[in-house]
CSV table of C-alpha atoms in Angstrom, one decimal:
chain,number,residue,atom,x,y,z
A,1,UNK,CA,-56.8,-30.0,-44.1
A,2,UNK,CA,-56.1,-33.2,-42.3
A,3,UNK,CA,-54.7,-34.8,-45.7
A,4,UNK,CA,-52.3,-31.7,-46.2
A,5,UNK,CA,-51.0,-32.0,-42.6
A,6,UNK,CA,-50.3,-35.8,-43.3
A,7,UNK,CA,-48.6,-35.0,-46.6
A,8,UNK,CA,-46.4,-32.3,-44.9
A,9,UNK,CA,-45.6,-34.6,-42.1
A,10,UNK,CA,-44.6,-37.4,-44.5
A,11,UNK,CA,-42.3,-35.0,-46.4
A,12,UNK,CA,-40.7,-33.8,-43.2
A,13,UNK,CA,-40.0,-37.4,-42.1
A,14,UNK,CA,-38.6,-38.1,-45.5
A,15,UNK,CA,-36.2,-35.2,-45.4
A,16,UNK,CA,-35.3,-36.2,-41.8
A,17,UNK,CA,-34.6,-39.8,-42.7
A,18,UNK,CA,-32.5,-38.5,-45.7
A,19,UNK,CA,-30.5,-36.4,-43.4
A,20,UNK,CA,-29.8,-39.2,-40.8
A,21,UNK,CA,-29.0,-41.8,-43.6
A,22,UNK,CA,-26.7,-39.7,-45.7
A,23,UNK,CA,-25.0,-38.1,-42.6
A,24,UNK,CA,-24.0,-41.5,-41.4
A,25,UNK,CA,-23.3,-43.1,-44.8
A,26,UNK,CA,-19.7,-43.2,-46.0
A,27,UNK,CA,-19.4,-43.9,-49.7
A,28,UNK,CA,-16.4,-45.8,-51.1
A,29,UNK,CA,-15.7,-46.2,-54.8
A,30,UNK,CA,-13.3,-48.2,-56.8
A,31,UNK,CA,-14.9,-47.5,-60.2
A,32,UNK,CA,-14.0,-45.1,-62.9
A,33,UNK,CA,-15.3,-41.6,-62.4
A,34,UNK,CA,-18.0,-41.8,-65.2
A,35,UNK,CA,-19.5,-44.9,-63.2
A,36,UNK,CA,-19.3,-43.1,-59.9
A,37,UNK,CA,-20.9,-40.1,-61.4
A,38,UNK,CA,-23.7,-42.1,-62.8
A,39,UNK,CA,-24.3,-43.7,-59.4
A,40,UNK,CA,-24.3,-40.5,-57.5
A,41,UNK,CA,-26.6,-38.9,-60.0
A,42,UNK,CA,-29.3,-41.5,-59.2
A,43,UNK,CA,-29.3,-40.7,-55.7
A,44,UNK,CA,-31.7,-38.1,-54.2
A,45,UNK,CA,-29.9,-34.9,-54.8
A,46,UNK,CA,-31.5,-33.3,-51.7
A,47,UNK,CA,-29.8,-36.1,-49.8
A,48,UNK,CA,-26.2,-35.5,-51.2
A,49,UNK,CA,-25.8,-32.3,-49.4
A,50,UNK,CA,-25.8,-34.4,-46.1
A,51,UNK,CA,-22.9,-36.8,-47.3
A,52,UNK,CA,-19.8,-36.2,-45.1
A,53,UNK,CA,-17.4,-38.6,-46.6
A,54,UNK,CA,-16.4,-40.0,-50.1
A,55,UNK,CA,-13.5,-42.4,-50.6
A,56,UNK,CA,-12.3,-42.9,-54.2
A,57,UNK,CA,-9.8,-45.7,-54.8
A,58,UNK,CA,-8.0,-45.0,-58.0
A,59,UNK,CA,-7.3,-48.3,-59.7
A,60,UNK,CA,-4.1,-49.0,-61.6
A,61,UNK,CA,-6.1,-49.1,-64.9
A,62,UNK,CA,-6.9,-45.5,-64.7
A,63,UNK,CA,-3.1,-44.7,-64.5
A,64,UNK,CA,-2.2,-46.9,-67.3
A,65,UNK,CA,-5.1,-45.7,-69.7
A,66,UNK,CA,-5.2,-42.2,-68.5
A,67,UNK,CA,-5.1,-40.7,-71.8
A,68,UNK,CA,-6.8,-43.2,-73.9
A,69,UNK,CA,-9.9,-43.1,-71.7
A,70,UNK,CA,-9.8,-39.4,-71.1
A,71,UNK,CA,-9.9,-40.0,-67.2
A,72,UNK,CA,-8.6,-36.4,-66.7
A,73,UNK,CA,-12.1,-35.1,-68.2
A,74,UNK,CA,-14.0,-37.8,-66.2
A,75,UNK,CA,-12.3,-36.6,-62.8
A,76,UNK,CA,-13.2,-32.9,-63.9
A,77,UNK,CA,-17.0,-33.9,-64.5
A,78,UNK,CA,-17.1,-35.6,-61.2
A,79,UNK,CA,-15.5,-32.8,-59.3
A,80,UNK,CA,-18.0,-30.4,-60.8
A,81,UNK,CA,-20.9,-32.6,-59.8
A,82,UNK,CA,-19.6,-32.7,-56.3
A,83,UNK,CA,-19.2,-29.0,-56.2
A,84,UNK,CA,-22.8,-28.4,-57.3
A,85,UNK,CA,-24.6,-31.0,-55.3
A,86,UNK,CA,-22.6,-31.6,-51.9
A,87,UNK,CA,-22.2,-29.3,-49.0
A,88,UNK,CA,-18.5,-28.7,-49.6
A,89,UNK,CA,-17.7,-27.3,-46.1
A,90,UNK,CA,-18.8,-30.4,-44.4
A,91,UNK,CA,-17.4,-32.9,-47.0
A,92,UNK,CA,-14.3,-35.1,-46.5
A,93,UNK,CA,-12.7,-36.8,-49.5
A,94,UNK,CA,-10.0,-39.5,-49.6
A,95,UNK,CA,-8.2,-40.1,-52.9
A,96,UNK,CA,-6.5,-43.6,-52.5
A,97,UNK,CA,-4.0,-44.7,-55.1
A,98,UNK,CA,-1.9,-47.2,-53.0
A,99,UNK,CA,-2.8,-50.1,-55.3
A,100,UNK,CA,-0.1,-48.5,-57.6
A,101,UNK,CA,2.6,-49.5,-55.1
A,102,UNK,CA,3.3,-52.9,-56.8
A,103,UNK,CA,3.8,-51.1,-60.1
A,104,UNK,CA,5.9,-48.2,-58.7
A,105,UNK,CA,8.4,-50.4,-56.7
A,106,UNK,CA,9.8,-52.0,-59.8
A,107,UNK,CA,11.0,-48.8,-61.3
A,108,UNK,CA,14.6,-48.6,-61.8
A,109,UNK,CA,14.9,-44.8,-61.6
A,110,UNK,CA,12.9,-42.1,-60.2
A,111,UNK,CA,11.7,-41.0,-63.6
A,112,UNK,CA,10.2,-44.2,-64.4
A,113,UNK,CA,7.4,-43.2,-62.1
A,114,UNK,CA,7.0,-39.7,-63.5
A,115,UNK,CA,3.6,-40.8,-65.0
A,116,UNK,CA,2.3,-41.6,-61.3
A,117,UNK,CA,3.2,-38.2,-60.1
A,118,UNK,CA,1.9,-36.3,-63.2
A,119,UNK,CA,-1.5,-38.2,-63.0
A,120,UNK,CA,-1.8,-37.8,-59.1
A,121,UNK,CA,-1.1,-34.0,-59.7
A,122,UNK,CA,-3.8,-33.7,-62.4
A,123,UNK,CA,-6.3,-35.4,-60.0
A,124,UNK,CA,-5.4,-32.9,-57.4
A,125,UNK,CA,-5.9,-30.1,-59.9
A,126,UNK,CA,-9.4,-31.4,-60.5
A,127,UNK,CA,-10.0,-31.4,-56.9
A,128,UNK,CA,-9.1,-27.7,-56.6
A,129,UNK,CA,-12.5,-26.8,-57.8
A,130,UNK,CA,-13.6,-28.0,-54.3
A,131,UNK,CA,-11.8,-25.1,-52.5
A,132,UNK,CA,-13.5,-24.8,-49.1
A,133,UNK,CA,-13.7,-28.5,-48.5
A,134,UNK,CA,-13.7,-29.7,-44.9
A,135,UNK,CA,-10.9,-32.2,-45.5
A,136,UNK,CA,-9.1,-34.1,-48.4
A,137,UNK,CA,-6.5,-36.7,-47.8
A,138,UNK,CA,-4.2,-38.3,-50.6
A,139,UNK,CA,-3.1,-41.9,-49.8
A,140,UNK,CA,-0.3,-42.1,-52.2
A,141,UNK,CA,1.6,-45.3,-53.3
A,142,UNK,CA,4.7,-43.5,-54.0
A,143,UNK,CA,6.1,-40.0,-53.6
A,144,UNK,CA,4.4,-40.3,-50.1
A,145,UNK,CA,5.5,-36.7,-48.8
A,146,UNK,CA,3.4,-35.2,-51.7
A,147,UNK,CA,0.2,-36.0,-50.0
A,148,UNK,CA,0.2,-33.1,-47.7
A,149,UNK,CA,1.4,-30.9,-50.6
A,150,UNK,CA,-1.5,-32.0,-52.7
A,151,UNK,CA,-3.9,-31.6,-49.8
A,152,UNK,CA,-2.8,-28.0,-49.2
A,153,UNK,CA,-3.1,-27.3,-52.9
A,154,UNK,CA,-6.8,-28.3,-52.8
A,155,UNK,CA,-7.7,-26.8,-49.3
A,156,UNK,CA,-5.7,-23.6,-49.6
A,157,UNK,CA,-4.8,-21.4,-46.7
A,158,UNK,CA,-7.1,-23.0,-44.2
A,159,UNK,CA,-5.1,-26.3,-44.7
A,160,UNK,CA,-4.6,-28.2,-41.3
A,161,UNK,CA,-2.5,-31.5,-41.5
A,162,UNK,CA,-4.9,-33.9,-40.1
A,163,UNK,CA,-3.1,-37.0,-41.6
A,164,UNK,CA,0.5,-37.0,-40.1
A,165,UNK,CA,2.8,-39.4,-41.9
A,166,UNK,CA,5.4,-41.5,-40.2
A,167,UNK,CA,8.5,-42.3,-42.3
A,168,UNK,CA,9.5,-46.0,-42.1
A,169,UNK,CA,12.7,-46.6,-40.5
A,170,UNK,CA,13.7,-49.3,-43.1
A,171,UNK,CA,16.0,-47.7,-45.8
A,172,UNK,CA,14.3,-49.9,-48.4
A,173,UNK,CA,11.4,-47.7,-48.3
A,174,UNK,CA,13.4,-44.6,-49.0
A,175,UNK,CA,12.5,-44.2,-52.7
A,176,UNK,CA,8.8,-44.0,-52.0
A,177,UNK,CA,9.3,-41.4,-49.3
A,178,UNK,CA,11.1,-38.7,-51.6
A,179,UNK,CA,9.6,-35.7,-53.1
A,180,UNK,CA,10.6,-36.1,-56.7
A,181,UNK,CA,13.5,-34.0,-58.0
A,182,UNK,CA,11.4,-32.4,-60.7
A,183,UNK,CA,8.6,-31.2,-58.4
A,184,UNK,CA,9.0,-27.4,-58.0
A,185,UNK,CA,8.5,-26.6,-54.3
A,186,UNK,CA,8.3,-22.8,-55.0
A,187,UNK,CA,5.0,-23.1,-56.9
A,188,UNK,CA,2.3,-21.2,-55.3
A,189,UNK,CA,-0.8,-23.0,-54.1
A,190,UNK,CA,-3.6,-23.2,-56.6
């Protein structure tokens, strides 16, 4: 009986340690979604439900090789894994694509950055599977006012703007602060 008590105590200590570690840990990734998925799937699955924050840095490579490397499917697989293994109501996610700024700034016309908008929108659509998530924040390099629109699309009716944006006073930054002309503002939330 003494041995089973010790085993039970060890298990409880293990689960308590998991909760403390994963509740306090913040995971930041700059890898492609398949590599992120590989990493996360190697962690103790019972610990993932305690994770509170994930940050995904979307590298320019993903934008430029979106179709060739099938990144849309990779993002879908990652979102499904998160939906199954994380406690969505307690989870916050940041999608950061600010490294694309240096590529977007050289566009001569708004349409030249259409690919950036389209891919950011597709990433948003994959995150919609996480409806009920505590918070999601899009740090966009271009079309900055789209961030709250994308966030609302993922979170739904319970959306609260937790990330107010301050438009720079310098008119040089005006292009990046526009909602693109082709965005249909009359679309219902997903």
